[in-house]
Coordinates of N, CA and C and ligand atoms in Angstrom, one line a residue:
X55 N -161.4 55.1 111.2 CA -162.3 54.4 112.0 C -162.6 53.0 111.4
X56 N -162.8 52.0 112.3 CA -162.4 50.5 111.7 C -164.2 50.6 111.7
X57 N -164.4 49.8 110.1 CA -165.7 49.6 109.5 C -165.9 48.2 109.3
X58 N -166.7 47.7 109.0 CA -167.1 46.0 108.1 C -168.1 46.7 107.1
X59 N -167.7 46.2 105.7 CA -168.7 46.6 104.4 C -169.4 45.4 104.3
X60 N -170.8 45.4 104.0 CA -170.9 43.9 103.4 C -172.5 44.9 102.3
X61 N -172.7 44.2 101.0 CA -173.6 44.6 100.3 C -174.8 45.9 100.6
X62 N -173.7 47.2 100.5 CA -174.8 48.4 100.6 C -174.8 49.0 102.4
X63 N -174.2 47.9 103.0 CA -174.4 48.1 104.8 C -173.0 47.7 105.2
X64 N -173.1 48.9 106.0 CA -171.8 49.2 106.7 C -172.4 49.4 108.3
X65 N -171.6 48.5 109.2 CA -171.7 48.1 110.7 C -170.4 48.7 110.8
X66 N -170.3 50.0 111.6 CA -169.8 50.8 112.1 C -169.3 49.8 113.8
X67 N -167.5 49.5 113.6 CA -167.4 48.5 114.6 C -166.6 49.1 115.3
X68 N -166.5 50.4 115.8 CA -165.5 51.3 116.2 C -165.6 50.8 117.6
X69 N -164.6 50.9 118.4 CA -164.7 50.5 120.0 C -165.6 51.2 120.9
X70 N -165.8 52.3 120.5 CA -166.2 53.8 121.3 C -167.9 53.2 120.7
X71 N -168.0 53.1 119.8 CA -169.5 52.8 119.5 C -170.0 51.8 119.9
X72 N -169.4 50.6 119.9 CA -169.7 48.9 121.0 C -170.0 49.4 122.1
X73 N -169.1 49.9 122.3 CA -169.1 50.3 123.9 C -170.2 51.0 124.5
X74 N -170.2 51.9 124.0 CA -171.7 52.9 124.3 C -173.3 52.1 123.7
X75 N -172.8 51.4 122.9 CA -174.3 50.8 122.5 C -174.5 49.7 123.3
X76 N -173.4 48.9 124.2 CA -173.7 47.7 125.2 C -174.5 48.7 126.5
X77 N -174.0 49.7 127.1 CA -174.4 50.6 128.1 C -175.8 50.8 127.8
X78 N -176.3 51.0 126.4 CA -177.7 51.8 125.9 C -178.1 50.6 126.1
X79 N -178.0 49.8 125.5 CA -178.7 47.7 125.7 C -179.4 47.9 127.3
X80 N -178.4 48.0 128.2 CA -179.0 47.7 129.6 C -179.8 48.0 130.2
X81 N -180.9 47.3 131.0 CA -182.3 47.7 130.5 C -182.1 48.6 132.0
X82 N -181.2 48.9 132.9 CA -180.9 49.6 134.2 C -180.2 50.9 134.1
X83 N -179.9 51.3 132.6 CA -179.8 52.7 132.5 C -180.3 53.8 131.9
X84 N -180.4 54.8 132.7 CA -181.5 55.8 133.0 C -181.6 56.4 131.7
X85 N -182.7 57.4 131.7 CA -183.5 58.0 130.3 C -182.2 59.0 130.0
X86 N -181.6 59.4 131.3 CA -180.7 60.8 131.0 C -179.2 60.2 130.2
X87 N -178.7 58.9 130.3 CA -177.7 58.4 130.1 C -177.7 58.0 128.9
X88 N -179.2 57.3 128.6 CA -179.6 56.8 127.1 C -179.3 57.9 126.4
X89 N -180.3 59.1 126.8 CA -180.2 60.1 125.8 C -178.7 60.7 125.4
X90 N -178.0 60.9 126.4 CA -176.4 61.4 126.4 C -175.6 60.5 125.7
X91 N -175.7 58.7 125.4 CA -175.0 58.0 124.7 C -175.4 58.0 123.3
X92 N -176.8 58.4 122.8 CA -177.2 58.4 121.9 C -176.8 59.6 120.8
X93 N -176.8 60.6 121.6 CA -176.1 61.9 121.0 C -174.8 62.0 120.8
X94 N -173.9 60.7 121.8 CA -172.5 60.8 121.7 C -172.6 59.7 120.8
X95 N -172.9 58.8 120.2 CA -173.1 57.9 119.3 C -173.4 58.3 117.9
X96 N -174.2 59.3 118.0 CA -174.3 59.6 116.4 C -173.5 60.8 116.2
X97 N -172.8 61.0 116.7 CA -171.8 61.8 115.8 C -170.7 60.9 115.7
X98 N -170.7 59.6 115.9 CA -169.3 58.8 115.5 C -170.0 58.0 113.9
X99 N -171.5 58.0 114.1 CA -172.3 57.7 113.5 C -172.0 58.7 111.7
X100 N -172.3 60.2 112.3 CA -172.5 60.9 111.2 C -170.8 61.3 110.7
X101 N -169.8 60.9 111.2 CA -168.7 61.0 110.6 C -168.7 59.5 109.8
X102 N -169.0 58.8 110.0 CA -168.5 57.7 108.7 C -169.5 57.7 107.8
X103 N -170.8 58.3 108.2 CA -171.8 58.0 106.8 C -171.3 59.7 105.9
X104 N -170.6 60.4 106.8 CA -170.0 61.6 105.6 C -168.8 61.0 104.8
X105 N -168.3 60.4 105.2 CA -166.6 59.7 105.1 C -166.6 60.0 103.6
X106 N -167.3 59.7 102.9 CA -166.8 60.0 101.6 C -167.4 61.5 100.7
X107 N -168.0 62.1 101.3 CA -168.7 63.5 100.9 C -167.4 63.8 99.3
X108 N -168.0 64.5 98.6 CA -167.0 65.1 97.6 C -166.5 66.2 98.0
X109 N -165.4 66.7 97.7 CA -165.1 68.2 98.3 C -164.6 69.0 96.6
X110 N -164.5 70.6 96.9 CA -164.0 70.8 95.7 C -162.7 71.9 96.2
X111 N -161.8 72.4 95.3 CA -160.5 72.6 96.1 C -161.1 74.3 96.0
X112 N -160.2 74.6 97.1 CA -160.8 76.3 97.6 C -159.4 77.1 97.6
X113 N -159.5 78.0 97.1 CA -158.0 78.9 97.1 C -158.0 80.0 98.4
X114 N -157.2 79.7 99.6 CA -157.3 80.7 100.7 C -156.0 81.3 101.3
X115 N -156.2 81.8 102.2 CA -155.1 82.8 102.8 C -154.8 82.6 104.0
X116 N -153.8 82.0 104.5 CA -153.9 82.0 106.4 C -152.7 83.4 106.3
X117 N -152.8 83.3 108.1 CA -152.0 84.0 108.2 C -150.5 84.7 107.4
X118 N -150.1 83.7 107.1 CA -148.8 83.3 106.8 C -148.7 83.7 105.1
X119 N -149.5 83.0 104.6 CA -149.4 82.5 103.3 C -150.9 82.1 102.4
X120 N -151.0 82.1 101.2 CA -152.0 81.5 100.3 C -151.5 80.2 100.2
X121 N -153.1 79.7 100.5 CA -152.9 77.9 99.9 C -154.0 77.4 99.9
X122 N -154.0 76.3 99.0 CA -155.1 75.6 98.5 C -155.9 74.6 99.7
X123 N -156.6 74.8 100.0 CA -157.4 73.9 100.4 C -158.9 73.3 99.9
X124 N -160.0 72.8 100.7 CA -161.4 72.3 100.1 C -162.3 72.8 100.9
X125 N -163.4 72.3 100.4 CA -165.1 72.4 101.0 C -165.5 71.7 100.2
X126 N -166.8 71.3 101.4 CA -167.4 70.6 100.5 C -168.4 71.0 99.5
X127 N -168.4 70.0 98.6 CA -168.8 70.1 97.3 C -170.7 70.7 97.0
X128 N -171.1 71.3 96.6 CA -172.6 71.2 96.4 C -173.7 71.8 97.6
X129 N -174.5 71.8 97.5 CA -175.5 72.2 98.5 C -175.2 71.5 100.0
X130 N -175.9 71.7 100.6 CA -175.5 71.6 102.5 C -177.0 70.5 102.5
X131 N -176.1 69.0 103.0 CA -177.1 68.1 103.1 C -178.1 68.7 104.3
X132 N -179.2 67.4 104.1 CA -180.6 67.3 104.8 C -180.6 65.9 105.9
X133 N -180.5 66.6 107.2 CA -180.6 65.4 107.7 C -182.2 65.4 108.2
X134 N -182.6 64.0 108.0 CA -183.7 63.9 108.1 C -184.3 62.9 109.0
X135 N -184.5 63.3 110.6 CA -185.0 62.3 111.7 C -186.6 61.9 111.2
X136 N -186.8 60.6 111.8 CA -188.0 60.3 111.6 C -188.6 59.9 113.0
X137 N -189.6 60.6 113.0 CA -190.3 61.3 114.7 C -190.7 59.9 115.2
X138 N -190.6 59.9 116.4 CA -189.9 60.7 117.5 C -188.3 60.7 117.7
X139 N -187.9 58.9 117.7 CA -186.8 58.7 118.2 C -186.1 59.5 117.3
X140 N -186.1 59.4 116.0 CA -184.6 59.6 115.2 C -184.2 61.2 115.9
X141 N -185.0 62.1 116.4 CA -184.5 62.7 117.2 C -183.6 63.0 118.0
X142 N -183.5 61.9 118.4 CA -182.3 61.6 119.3 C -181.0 61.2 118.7
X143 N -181.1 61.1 117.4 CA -179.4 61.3 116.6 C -179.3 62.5 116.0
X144 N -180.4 63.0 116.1 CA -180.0 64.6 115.3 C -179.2 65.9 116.2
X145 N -179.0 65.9 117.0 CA -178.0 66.6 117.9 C -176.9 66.3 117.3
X146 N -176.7 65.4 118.0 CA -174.9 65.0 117.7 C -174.4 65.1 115.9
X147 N -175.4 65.2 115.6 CA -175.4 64.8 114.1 C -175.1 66.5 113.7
X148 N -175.8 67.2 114.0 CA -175.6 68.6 113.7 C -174.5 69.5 114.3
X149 N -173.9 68.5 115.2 CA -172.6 69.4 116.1 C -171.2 69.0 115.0
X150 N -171.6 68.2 114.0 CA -170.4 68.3 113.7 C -170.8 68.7 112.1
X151 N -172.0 68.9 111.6 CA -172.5 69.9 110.4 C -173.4 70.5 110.4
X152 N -173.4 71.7 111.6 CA -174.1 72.7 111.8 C -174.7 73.6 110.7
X153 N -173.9 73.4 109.6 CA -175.2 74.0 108.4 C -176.3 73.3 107.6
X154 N -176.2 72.2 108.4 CA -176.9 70.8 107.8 C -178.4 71.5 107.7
X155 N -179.6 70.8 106.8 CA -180.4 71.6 106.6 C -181.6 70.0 107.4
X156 N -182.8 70.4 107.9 CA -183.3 68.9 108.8 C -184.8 69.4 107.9
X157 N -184.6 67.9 107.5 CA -186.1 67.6 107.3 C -187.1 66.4 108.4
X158 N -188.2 66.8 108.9 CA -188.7 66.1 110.1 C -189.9 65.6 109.0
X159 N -190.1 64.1 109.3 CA -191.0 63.2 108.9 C -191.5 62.6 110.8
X160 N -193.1 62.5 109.9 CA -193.9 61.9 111.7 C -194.3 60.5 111.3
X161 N -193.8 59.4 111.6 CA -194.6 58.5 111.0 C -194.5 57.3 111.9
X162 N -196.3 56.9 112.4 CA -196.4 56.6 113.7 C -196.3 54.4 113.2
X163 N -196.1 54.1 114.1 CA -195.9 52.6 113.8 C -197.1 51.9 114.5
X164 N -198.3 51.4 113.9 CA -199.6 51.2 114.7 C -198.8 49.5 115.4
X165 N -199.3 49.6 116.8 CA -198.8 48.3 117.2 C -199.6 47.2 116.8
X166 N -200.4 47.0 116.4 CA -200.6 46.1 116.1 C -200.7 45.4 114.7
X167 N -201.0 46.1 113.9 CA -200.3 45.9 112.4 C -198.7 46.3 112.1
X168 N -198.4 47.3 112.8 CA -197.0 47.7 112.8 C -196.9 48.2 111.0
X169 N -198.0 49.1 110.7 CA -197.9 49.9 109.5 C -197.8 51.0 109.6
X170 N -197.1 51.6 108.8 CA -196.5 53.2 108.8 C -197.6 53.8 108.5
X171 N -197.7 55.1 109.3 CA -199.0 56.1 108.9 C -198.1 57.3 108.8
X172 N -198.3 58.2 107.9 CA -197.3 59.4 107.9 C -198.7 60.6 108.6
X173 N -197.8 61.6 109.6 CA -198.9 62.4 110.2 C -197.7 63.8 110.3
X174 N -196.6 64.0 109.8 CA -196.3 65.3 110.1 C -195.2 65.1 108.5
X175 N -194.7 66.4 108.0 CA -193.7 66.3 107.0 C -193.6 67.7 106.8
X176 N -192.1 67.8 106.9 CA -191.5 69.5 106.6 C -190.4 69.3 106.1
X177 N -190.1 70.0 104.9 CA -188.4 69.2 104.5 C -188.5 70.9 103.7
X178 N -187.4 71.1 103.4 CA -186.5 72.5 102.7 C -187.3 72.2 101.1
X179 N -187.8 73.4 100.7 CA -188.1 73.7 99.7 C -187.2 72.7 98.0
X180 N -186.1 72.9 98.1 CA -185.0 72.7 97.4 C -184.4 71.2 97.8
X181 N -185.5 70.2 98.5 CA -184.7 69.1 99.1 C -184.4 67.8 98.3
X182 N -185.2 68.4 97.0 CA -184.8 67.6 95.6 C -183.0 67.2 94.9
X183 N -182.5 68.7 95.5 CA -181.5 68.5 94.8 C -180.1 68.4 96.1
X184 N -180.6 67.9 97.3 CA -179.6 67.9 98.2 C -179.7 65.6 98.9
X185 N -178.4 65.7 99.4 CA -178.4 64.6 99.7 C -179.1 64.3 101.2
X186 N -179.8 63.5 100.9 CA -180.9 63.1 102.5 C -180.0 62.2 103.1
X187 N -180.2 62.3 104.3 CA -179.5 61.5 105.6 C -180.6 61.3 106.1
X188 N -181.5 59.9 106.3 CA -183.0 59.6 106.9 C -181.9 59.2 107.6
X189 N -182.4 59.2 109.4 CA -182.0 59.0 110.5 C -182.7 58.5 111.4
X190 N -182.7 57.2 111.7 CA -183.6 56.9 113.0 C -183.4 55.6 113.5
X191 N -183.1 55.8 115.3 CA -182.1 54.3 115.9 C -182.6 52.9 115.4
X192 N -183.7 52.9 115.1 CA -184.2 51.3 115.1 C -184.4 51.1 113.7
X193 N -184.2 50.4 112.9 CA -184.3 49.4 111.8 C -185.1 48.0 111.7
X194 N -186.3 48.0 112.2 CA -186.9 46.7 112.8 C -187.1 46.0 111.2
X195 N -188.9 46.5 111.6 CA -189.8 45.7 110.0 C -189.2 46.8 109.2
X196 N -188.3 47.4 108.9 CA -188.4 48.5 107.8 C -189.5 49.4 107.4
X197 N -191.1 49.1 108.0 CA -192.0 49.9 107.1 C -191.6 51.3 107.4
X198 N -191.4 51.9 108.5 CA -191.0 53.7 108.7 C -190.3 53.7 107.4
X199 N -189.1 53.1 107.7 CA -188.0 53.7 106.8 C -188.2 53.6 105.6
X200 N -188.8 52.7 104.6 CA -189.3 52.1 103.8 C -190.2 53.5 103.1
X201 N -191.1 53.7 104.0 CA -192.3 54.6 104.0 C -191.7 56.0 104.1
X202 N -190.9 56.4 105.0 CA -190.0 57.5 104.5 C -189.0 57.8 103.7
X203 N -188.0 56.9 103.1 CA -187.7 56.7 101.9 C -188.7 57.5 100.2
X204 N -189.7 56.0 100.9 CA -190.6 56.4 99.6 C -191.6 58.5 99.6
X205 N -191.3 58.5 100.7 CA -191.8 59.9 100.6 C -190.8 61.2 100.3
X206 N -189.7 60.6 100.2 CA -188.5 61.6 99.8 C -188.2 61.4 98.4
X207 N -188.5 60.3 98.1 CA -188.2 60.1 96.6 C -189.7 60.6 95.7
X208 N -190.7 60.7 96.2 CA -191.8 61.5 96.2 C -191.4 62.9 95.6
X209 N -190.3 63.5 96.6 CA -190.2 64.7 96.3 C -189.2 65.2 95.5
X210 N -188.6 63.8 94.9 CA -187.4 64.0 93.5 C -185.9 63.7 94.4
X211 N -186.4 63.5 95.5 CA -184.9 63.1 96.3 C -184.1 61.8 95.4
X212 N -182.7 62.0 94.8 CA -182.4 60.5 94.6 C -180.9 60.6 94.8
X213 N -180.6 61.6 96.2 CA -179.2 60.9 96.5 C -180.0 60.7 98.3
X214 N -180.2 59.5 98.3 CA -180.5 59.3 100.3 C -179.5 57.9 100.7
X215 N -179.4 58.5 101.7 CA -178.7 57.2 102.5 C -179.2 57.0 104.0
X216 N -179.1 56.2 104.7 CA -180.2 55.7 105.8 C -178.7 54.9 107.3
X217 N -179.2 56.0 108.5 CA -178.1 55.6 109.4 C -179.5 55.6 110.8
X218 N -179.1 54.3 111.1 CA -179.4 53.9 112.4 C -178.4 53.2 113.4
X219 N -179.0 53.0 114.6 CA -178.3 52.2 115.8 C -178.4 50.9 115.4
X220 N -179.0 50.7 115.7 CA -179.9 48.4 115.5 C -180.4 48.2 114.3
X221 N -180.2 47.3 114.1 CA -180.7 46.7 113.1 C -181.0 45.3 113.1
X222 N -182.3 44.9 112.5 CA -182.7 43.6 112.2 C -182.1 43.0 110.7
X223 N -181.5 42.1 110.5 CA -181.7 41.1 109.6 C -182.8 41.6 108.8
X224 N -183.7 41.1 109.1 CA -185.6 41.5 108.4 C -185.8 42.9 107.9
X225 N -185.2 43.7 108.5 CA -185.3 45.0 108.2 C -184.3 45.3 107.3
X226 N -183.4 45.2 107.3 CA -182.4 45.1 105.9 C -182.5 44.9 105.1
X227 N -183.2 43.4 104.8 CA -183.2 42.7 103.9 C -184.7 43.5 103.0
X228 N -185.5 43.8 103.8 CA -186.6 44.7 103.5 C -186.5 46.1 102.7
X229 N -185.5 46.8 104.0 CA -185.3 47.9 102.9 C -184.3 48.0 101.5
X230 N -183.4 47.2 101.7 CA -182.7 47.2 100.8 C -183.5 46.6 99.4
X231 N -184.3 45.7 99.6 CA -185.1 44.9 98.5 C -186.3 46.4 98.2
X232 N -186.4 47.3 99.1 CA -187.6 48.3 98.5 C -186.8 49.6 97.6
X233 N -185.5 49.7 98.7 CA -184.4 50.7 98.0 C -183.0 50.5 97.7
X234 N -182.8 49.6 97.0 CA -181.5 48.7 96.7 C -180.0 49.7 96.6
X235 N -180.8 51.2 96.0 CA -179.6 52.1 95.8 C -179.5 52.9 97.1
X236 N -180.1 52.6 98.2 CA -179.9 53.4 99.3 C -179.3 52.8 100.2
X237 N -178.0 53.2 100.3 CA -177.1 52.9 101.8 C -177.4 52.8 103.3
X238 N -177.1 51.7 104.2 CA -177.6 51.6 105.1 C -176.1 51.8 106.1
X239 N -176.1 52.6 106.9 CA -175.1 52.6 108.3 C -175.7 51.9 109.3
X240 N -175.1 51.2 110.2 CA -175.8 50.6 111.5 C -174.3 50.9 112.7
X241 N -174.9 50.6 113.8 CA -173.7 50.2 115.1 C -174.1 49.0 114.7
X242 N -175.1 47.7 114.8 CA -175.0 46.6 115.0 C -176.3 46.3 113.7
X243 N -176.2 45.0 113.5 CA -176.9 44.1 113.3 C -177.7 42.8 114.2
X244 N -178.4 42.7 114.9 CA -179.0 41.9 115.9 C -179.2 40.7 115.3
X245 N -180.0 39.6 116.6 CA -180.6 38.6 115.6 C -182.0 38.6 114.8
X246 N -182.8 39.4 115.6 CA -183.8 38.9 115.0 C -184.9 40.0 115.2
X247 N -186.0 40.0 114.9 CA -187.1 40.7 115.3 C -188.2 39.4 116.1
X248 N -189.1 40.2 117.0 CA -190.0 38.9 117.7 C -191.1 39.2 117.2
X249 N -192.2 38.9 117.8 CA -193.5 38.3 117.3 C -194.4 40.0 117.8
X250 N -193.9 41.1 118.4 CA -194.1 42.5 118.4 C -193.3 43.4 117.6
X251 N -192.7 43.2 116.5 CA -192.1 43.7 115.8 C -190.5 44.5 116.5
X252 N -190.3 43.8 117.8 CA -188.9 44.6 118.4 C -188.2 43.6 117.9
X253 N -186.5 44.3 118.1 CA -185.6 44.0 117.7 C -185.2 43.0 118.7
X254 N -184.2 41.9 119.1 CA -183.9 41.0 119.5 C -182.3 40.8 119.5
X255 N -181.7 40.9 120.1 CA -181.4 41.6 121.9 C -182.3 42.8 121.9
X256 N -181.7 44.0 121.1 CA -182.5 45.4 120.8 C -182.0 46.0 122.2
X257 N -182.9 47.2 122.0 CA -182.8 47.9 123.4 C -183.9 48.1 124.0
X258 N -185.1 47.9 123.7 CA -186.3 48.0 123.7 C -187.1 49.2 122.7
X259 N -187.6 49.5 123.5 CA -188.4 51.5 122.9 C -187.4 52.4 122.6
X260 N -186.7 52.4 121.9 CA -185.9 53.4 121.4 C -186.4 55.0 121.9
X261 N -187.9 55.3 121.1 CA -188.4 56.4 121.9 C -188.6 56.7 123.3
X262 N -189.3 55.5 123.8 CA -189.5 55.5 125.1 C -188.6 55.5 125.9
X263 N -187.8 55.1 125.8 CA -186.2 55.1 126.5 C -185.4 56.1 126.6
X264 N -185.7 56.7 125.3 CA -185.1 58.2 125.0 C -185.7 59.2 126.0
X265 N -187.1 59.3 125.8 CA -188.1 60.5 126.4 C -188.4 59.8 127.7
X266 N -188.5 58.7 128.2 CA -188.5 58.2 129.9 C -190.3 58.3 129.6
X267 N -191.0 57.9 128.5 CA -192.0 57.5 128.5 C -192.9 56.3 129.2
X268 N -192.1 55.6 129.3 CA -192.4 54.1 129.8 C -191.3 53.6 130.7
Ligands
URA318 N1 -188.7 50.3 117.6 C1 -188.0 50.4 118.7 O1 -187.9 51.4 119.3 N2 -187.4 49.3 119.1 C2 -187.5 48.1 118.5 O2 -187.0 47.1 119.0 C3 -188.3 48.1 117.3 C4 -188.8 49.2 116.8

């Protein structure tokens, strides 16, 4: 799958993912189609932020014959949406690593300061020693992600990596300056954020768009 690397962030430029993320853009398609692209998007999503997983070699039996093959290496990552939207990548995300273990963070974005308040958190006992996948479509001002980051590393988390849809400039530049060793996946990079903390083009409400709230 054709990527662009540039410092720590990888824009995931696959055709299948453009494509589907110009459709989600359109402010004339329905909650049911958003939600449906979104789930078909992040599993194009959660295959390239696995792309390099370690494996270790496994000695088996097919039919036929014994031979060596792999698995992956170490404990069964944590994917971790951040409420509400990131929700809507964790489907797709789990159909293609169904033993994946989910940690749910609630953390509301006040509009008008646009500061992270954390109000819900459930993550696997043992989530110290497994790799986090924080998940959620928007990357605006970075404080969620920023703020959920910092609450996984709270809990001795220090392998995470961070996969959204959109992304701001501003938000990049934010989280990576808060968590410089944490990886960022995107479909896009936008221009800008506006003077309400949305993303520009963007898609609007990620959540709202998702759930047919608004
Ligand atoms: N959250 C969203 O859902 N959309 C934006 O543009 C910014 C934050």
């Amino acid at each position: 799958m054709k990527t662009k690397a540039m410092d720590g962030v990888t824009v995931v430029s696959h055709p299948l993912v453009q494509h589907k993320l110009t459709i989600m853009r359109r402010k004339e398609t329905s909650t049911a189609s958003f939600r449906e692209l979104l789930r078909e998007i992040s599993t194009l999503l959660c295959y390239e932020v696995t792309r390099d997983l370690p494996l270790e070699p496994v000695e088996i039996e097919t039919p036929v014959a014994r031979s060596a093959g792999v698995r992956l290496e170490g404990k069964k990552l944590v994917l971790a949406p951040i409420l509400r939207a990131g929700m809507g990548l964790l489907d797709g995300m789990l159909e293609l690593i169904p033993a994946a273990r989910v940690a749910h963070i609630g953390l509301y974005r006040d509009p008008e300061t646009l500061v992270a308040f954390e109000y819900y958190f459930k993550a696997p006992e043992d989530i110290a020693d497994r790799l986090v996948v924080v998940i959620d479509p928007m990357l605006a001002t970075a404080n969620t992600a920023v703020a959920a980051i910092d609450r996984f590393k709270e809990r001795g988390v220090r392998n995470l990596r961070f996969v959204c849809l959109v992304a701001s400039p501003e938000g990049i530049e934010r989280l990576r300056a808060h968590h410089p060793e944490v990886p960022i996946w995107t479909a896009s990079i936008d221009e800008r954020l506006n003077e309400h903390g949305y993303i520009v083009p963007g898609l609007g409400d990620a959540g709202d768009r998702l759930y047919g709230t608004r």
